[in-house]
Short mmCIF file of C-alpha atoms in Angstrom, two decimals:
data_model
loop_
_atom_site.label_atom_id
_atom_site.label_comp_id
_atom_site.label_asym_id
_atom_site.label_seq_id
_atom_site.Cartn_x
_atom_site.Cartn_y
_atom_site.Cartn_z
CA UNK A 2 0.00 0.00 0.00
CA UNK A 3 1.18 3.10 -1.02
CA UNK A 4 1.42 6.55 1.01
CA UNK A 5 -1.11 7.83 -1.79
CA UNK A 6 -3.65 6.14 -1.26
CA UNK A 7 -3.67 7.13 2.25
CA UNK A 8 -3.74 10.73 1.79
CA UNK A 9 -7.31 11.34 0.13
CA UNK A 10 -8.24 9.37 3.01
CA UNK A 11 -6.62 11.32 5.71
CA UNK A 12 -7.24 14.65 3.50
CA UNK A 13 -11.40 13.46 4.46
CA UNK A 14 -11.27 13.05 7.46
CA UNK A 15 -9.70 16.45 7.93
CA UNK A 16 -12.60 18.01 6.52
CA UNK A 17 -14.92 16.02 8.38
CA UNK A 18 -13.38 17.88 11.52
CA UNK A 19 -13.56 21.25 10.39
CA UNK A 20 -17.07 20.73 9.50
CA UNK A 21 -17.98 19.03 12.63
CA UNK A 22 -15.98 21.94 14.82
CA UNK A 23 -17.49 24.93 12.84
CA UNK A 24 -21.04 23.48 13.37
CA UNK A 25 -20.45 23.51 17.00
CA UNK A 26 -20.28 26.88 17.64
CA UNK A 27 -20.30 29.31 20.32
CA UNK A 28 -24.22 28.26 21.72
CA UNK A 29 -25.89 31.14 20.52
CA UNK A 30 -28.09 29.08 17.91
CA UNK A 31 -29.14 26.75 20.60
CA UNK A 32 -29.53 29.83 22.88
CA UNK A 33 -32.13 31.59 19.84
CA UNK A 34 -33.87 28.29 20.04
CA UNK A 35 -35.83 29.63 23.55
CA UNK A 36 -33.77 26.92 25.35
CA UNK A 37 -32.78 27.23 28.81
CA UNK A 38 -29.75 28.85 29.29
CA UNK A 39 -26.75 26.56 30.75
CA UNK A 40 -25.07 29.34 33.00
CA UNK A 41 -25.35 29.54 36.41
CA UNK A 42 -28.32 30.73 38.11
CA UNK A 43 -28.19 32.56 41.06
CA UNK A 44 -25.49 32.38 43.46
CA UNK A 45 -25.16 29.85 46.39
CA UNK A 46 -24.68 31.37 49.55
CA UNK A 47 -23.83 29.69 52.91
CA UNK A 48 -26.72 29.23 54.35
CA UNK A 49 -29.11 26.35 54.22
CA UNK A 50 -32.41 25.19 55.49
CA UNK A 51 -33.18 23.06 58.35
CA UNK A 52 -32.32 20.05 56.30
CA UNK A 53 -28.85 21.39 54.68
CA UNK A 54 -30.36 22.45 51.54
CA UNK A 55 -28.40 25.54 50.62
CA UNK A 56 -29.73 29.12 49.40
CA UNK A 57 -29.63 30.16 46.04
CA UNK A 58 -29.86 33.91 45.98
CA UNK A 59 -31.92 35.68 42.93
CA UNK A 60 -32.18 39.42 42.57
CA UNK A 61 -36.00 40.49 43.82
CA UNK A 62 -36.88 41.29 40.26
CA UNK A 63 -36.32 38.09 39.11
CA UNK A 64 -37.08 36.10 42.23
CA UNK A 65 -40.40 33.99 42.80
CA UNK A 66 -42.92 34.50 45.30
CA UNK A 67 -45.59 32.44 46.84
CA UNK A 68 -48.64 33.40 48.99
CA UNK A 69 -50.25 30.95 51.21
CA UNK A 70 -53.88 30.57 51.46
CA UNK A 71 -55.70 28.14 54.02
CA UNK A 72 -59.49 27.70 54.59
CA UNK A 73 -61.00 24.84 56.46
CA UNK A 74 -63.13 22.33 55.07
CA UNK A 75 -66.08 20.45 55.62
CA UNK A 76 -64.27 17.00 57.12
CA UNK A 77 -62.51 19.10 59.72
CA UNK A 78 -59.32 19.41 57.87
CA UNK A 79 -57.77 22.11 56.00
CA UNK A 80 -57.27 23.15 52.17
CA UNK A 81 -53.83 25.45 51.62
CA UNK A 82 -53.74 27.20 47.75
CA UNK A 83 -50.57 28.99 46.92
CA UNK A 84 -50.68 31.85 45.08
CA UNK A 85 -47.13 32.04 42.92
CA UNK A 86 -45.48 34.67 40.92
CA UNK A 87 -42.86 33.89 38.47
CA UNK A 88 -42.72 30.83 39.17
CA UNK A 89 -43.96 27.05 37.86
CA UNK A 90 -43.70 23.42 38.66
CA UNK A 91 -41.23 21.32 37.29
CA UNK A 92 -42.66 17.77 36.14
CA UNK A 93 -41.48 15.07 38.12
CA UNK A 94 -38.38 13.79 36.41
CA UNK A 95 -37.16 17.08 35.88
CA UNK A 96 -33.48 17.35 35.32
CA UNK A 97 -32.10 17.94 38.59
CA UNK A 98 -30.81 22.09 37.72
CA UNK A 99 -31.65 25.04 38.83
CA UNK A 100 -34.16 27.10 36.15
CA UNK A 101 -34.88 30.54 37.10
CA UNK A 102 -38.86 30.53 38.02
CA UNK A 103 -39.22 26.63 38.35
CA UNK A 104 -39.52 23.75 40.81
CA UNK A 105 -41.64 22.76 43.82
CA UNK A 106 -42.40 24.15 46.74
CA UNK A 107 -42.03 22.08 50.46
CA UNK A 108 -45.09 22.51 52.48
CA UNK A 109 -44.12 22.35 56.32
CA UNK A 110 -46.45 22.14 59.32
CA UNK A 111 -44.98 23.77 62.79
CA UNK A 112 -41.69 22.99 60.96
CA UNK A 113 -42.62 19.69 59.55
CA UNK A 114 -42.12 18.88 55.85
CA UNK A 115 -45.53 17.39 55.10
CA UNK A 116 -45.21 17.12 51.49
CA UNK A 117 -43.14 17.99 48.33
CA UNK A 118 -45.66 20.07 45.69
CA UNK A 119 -45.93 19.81 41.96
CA UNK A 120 -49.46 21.50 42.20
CA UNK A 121 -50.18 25.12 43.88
CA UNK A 122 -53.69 23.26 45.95
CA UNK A 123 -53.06 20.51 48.77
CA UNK A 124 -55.55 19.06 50.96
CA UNK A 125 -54.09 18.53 54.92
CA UNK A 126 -55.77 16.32 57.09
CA UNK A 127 -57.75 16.79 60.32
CA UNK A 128 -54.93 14.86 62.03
CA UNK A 129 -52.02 17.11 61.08
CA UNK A 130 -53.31 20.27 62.70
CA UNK A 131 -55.17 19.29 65.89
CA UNK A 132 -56.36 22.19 68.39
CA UNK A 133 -54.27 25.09 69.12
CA UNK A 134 -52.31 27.45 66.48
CA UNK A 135 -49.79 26.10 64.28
CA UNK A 136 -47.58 27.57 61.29
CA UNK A 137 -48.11 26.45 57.57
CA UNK A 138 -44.91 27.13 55.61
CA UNK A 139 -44.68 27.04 51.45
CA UNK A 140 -41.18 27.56 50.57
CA UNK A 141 -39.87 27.71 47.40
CA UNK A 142 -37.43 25.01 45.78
CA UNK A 143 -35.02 24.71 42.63
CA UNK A 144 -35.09 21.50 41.01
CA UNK A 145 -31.43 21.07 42.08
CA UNK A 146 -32.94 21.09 45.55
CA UNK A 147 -31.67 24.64 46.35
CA UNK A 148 -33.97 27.20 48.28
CA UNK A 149 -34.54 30.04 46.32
CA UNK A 150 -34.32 33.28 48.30
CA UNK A 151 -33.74 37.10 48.02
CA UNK A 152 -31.36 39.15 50.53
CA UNK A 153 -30.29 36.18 52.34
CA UNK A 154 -33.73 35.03 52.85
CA UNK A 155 -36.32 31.75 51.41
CA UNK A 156 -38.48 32.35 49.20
CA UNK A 157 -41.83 31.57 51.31
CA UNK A 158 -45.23 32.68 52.94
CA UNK A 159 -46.43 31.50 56.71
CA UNK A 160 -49.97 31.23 57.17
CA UNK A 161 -51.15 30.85 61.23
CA UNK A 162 -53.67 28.77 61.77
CA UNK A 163 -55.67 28.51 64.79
CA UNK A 164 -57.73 24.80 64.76
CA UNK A 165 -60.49 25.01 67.69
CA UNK A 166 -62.30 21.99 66.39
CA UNK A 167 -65.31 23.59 65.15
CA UNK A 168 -63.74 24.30 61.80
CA UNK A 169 -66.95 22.79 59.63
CA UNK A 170 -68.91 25.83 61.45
CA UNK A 171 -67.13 28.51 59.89
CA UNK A 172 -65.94 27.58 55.93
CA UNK A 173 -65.74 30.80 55.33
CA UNK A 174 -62.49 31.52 58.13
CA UNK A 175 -60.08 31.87 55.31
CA UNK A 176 -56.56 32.64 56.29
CA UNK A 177 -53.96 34.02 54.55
CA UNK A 178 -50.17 35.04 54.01
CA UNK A 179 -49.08 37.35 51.18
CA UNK A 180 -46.75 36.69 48.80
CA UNK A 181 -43.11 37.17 49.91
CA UNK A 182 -39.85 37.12 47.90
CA UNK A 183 -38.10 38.13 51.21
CA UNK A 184 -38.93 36.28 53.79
CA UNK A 185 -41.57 34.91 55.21
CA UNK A 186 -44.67 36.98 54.93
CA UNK A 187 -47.16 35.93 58.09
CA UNK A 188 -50.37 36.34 58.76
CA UNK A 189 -52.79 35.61 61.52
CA UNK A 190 -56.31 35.02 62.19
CA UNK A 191 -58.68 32.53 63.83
CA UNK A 192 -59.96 29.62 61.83
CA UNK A 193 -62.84 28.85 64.06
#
């Protein structure tokens, strides 16, 4: 075998490479696309939750909120809607990265997690508030399993809850946080 014969050969797959490297580029086309962006979101501070999870700080103007809305209901337990701004549920099997404006939110009872949310409405039973006052938390959560928060603070709304155990008398004892982006935005009235 000669050396020529060899050369167209290595002569293609030369070209191949050039080809292949100029239609990698520098992003931008997959960036026009509307796909998510693959820089860093946020910045991860210190801090973490009760469970280690550590903040990822967003600038308010781009930061979620949630509001926490809790009304009794007719079986003697309690219905919580959040109300969220700039921000959406991730899918389960979402990749596990942080997308500005997306992921779940923890719902926590006197500090308790209670359950992980895909859906702003959640039905808590009877059991799980018994008499006295108690705090329901929404907090907000990256898909990486970061908190999102603003000025050192997570992203979530505290509604307090007073259960007296005639709840079923009084559907109409609403109670309600605002929306917060900084902190935990609490309010308080009796339930019943």
């Amino acid at each position: 075998m000669s050396w020529t014969r060899g050369l167209p050969g290595a002569l293609a797959v030369c070209v191949l490479l050039l080809v292949a490297a100029a239609g990698c580029g520098t992003g931008n086309a997959h960036a026009r696309r509307g796909a998510e962006s693959p820089a860093p979101v946020g910045k991860i501070l210190d801090d973490t939750d009760e469970s280690g999870r550590h903040y990822r700080e967003l600038d308010k103007k781009q930061a979620p909120e949630v509001g926490t809305v809790v009304t009794p209901d007719a079986s003697g337990g309690w219905d919580v809607r959040l109300d969220l701004h700039r921000f959406r549920f991730s899918r389960a099997g979402t990749a596990a990265k942080a997308v500005v404006g997306r992921g779940l939110a923890y719902l926590f009872v006197d500090g308790g997690l209670v359950n992980r949310l895909r859906t702003p409405a959640y039905h808590l039973p009877a059991g799980l508030v018994p008499h006295g006052t108690h705090h329901i938390t929404a907090r907000l959560y990256a898909d990486d399993g970061t908190v999102w928060a603003v000025h050192g603070k997570p992203v979530e709304s505290t509604a307090d809850v007073t259960a007296s155990g005639a709840e079923t008398a009084s559907p109409s004892g609403a109670v309600s946080a605002t929306p917060s982006g900084t902190g935990t935005g609490t309010s308080s009235a009796d339930a019943g």
